[in-house]
PDB file of C-alpha atoms in Angstrom:
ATOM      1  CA  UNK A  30     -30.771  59.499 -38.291  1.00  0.00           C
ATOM      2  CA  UNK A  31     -27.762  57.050 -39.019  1.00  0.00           C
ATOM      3  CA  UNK A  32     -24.538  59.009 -37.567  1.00  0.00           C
ATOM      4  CA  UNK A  33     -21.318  58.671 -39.475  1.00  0.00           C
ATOM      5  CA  UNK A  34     -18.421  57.549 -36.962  1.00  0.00           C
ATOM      6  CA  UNK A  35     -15.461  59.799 -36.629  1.00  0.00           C
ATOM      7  CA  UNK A  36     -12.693  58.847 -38.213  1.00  0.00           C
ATOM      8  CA  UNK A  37     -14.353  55.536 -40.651  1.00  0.00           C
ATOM      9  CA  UNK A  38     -12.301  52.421 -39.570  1.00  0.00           C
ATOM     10  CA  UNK A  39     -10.146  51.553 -43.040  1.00  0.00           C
ATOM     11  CA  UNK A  40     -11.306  48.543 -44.860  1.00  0.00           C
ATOM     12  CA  UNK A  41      -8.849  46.491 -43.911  1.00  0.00           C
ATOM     13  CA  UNK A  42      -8.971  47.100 -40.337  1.00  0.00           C
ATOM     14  CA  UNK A  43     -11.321  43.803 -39.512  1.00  0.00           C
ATOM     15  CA  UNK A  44      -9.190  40.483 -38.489  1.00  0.00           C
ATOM     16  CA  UNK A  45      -9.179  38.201 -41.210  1.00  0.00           C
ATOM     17  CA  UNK A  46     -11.759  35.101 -41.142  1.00  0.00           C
ATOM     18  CA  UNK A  47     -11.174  31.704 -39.320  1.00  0.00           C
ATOM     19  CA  UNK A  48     -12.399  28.852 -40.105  1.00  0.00           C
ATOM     20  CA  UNK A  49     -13.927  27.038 -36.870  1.00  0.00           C
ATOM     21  CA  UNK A  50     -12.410  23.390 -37.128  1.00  0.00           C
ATOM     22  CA  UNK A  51     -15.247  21.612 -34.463  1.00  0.00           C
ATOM     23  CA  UNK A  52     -16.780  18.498 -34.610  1.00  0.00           C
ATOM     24  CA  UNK A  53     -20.139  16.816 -33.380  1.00  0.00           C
ATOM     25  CA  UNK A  54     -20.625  14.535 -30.750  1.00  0.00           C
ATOM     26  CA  UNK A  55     -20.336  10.532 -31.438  1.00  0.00           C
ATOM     27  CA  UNK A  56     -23.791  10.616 -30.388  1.00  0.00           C
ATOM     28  CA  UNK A  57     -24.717  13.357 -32.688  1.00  0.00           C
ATOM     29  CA  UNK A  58     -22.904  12.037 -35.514  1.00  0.00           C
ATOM     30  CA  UNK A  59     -24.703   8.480 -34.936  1.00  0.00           C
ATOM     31  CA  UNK A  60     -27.710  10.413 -34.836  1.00  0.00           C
ATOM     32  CA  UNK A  61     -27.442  12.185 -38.239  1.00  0.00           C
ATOM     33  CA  UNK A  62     -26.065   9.207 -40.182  1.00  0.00           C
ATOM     34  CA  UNK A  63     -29.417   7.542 -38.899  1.00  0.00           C
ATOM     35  CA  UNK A  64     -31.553  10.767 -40.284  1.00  0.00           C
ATOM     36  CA  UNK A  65     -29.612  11.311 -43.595  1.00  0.00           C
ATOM     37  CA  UNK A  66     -30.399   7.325 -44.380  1.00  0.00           C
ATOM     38  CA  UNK A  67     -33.971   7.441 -43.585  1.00  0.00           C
ATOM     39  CA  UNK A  68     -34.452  10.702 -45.655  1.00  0.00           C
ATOM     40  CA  UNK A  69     -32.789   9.144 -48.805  1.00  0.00           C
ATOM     41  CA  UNK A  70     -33.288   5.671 -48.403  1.00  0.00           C
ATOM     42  CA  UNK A  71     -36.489   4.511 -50.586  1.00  0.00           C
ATOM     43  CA  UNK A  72     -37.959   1.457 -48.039  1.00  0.00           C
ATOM     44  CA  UNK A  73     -37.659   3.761 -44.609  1.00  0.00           C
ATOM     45  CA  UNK A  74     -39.649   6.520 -46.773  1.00  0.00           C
ATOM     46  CA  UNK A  75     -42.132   3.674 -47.539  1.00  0.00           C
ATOM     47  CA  UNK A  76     -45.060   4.351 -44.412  1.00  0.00           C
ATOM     48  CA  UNK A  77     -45.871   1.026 -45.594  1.00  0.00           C
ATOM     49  CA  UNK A  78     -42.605  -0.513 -45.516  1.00  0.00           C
ATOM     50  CA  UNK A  79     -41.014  -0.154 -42.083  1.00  0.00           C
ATOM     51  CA  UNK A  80     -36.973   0.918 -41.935  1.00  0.00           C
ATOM     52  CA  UNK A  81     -34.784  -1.320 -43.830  1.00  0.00           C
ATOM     53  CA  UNK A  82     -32.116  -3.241 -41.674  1.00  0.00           C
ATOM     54  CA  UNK A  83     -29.200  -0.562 -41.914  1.00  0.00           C
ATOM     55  CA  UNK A  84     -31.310   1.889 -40.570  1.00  0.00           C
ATOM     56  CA  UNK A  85     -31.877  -0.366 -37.927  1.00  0.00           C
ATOM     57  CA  UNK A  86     -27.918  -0.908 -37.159  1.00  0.00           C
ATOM     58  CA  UNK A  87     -27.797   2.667 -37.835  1.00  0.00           C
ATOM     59  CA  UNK A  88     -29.883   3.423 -34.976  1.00  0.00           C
ATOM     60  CA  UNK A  89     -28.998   0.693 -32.474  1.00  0.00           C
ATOM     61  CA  UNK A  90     -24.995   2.176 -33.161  1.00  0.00           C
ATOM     62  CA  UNK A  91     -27.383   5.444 -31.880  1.00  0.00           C
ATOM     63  CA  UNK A  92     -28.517   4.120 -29.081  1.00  0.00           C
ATOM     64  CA  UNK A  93     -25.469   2.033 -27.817  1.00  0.00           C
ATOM     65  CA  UNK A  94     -23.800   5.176 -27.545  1.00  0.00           C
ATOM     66  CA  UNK A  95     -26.608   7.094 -26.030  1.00  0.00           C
ATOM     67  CA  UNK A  96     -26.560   4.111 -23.554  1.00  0.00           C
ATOM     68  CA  UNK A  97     -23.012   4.404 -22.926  1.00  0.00           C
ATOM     69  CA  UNK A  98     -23.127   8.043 -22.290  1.00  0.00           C
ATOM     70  CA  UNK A  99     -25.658   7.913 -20.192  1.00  0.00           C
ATOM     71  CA  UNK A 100     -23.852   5.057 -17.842  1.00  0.00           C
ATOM     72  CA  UNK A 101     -20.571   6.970 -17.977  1.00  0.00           C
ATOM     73  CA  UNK A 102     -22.637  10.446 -16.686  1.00  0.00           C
ATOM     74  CA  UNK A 103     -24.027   8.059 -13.737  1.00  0.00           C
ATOM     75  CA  UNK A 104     -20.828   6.942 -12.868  1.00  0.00           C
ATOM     76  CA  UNK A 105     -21.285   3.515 -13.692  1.00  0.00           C
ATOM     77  CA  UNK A 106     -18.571   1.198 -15.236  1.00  0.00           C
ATOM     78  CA  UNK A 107     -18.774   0.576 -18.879  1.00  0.00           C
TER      79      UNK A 107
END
């Protein structure tokens, strides 16, 4: 049985909504520039057809980055 609470809160007693301002990653954001182009670009949906060459600078900017991050979490100089 669903129990009423005693006294109901008012309807304006909930905090008013914030928007959460946040961000991705570089390395996420490299990564979904690379997948949005390859869903909507024609050639990289080709199977035939192989990625086109700004999917290709797309995902070497991807994996520069990766690279880098990976270097900087090893302690290595960039």
């Amino acid at each position: 049985m669903d129990e009423r609470r005693d006294p109901q809160p008012d309807a304006d007693s909930r905090p008013p909504l914030v928007a959460a301002h946040t961000r991705l990653s570089p390395i996420q954001e490299a990564w979904g520039a690379y997948a949005r182009h390859q869903l909507h670009c024609r050639q990289c949906a080709d199977l035939d057809g192989g990625p086109c060459p700004i999917a290709g600078q797309l995902r070497q900017a991807w994996e520069n980055l990766t690279q880098e991050a990976f270097r900087r979490l090893a302690g290595e100089s960039v």
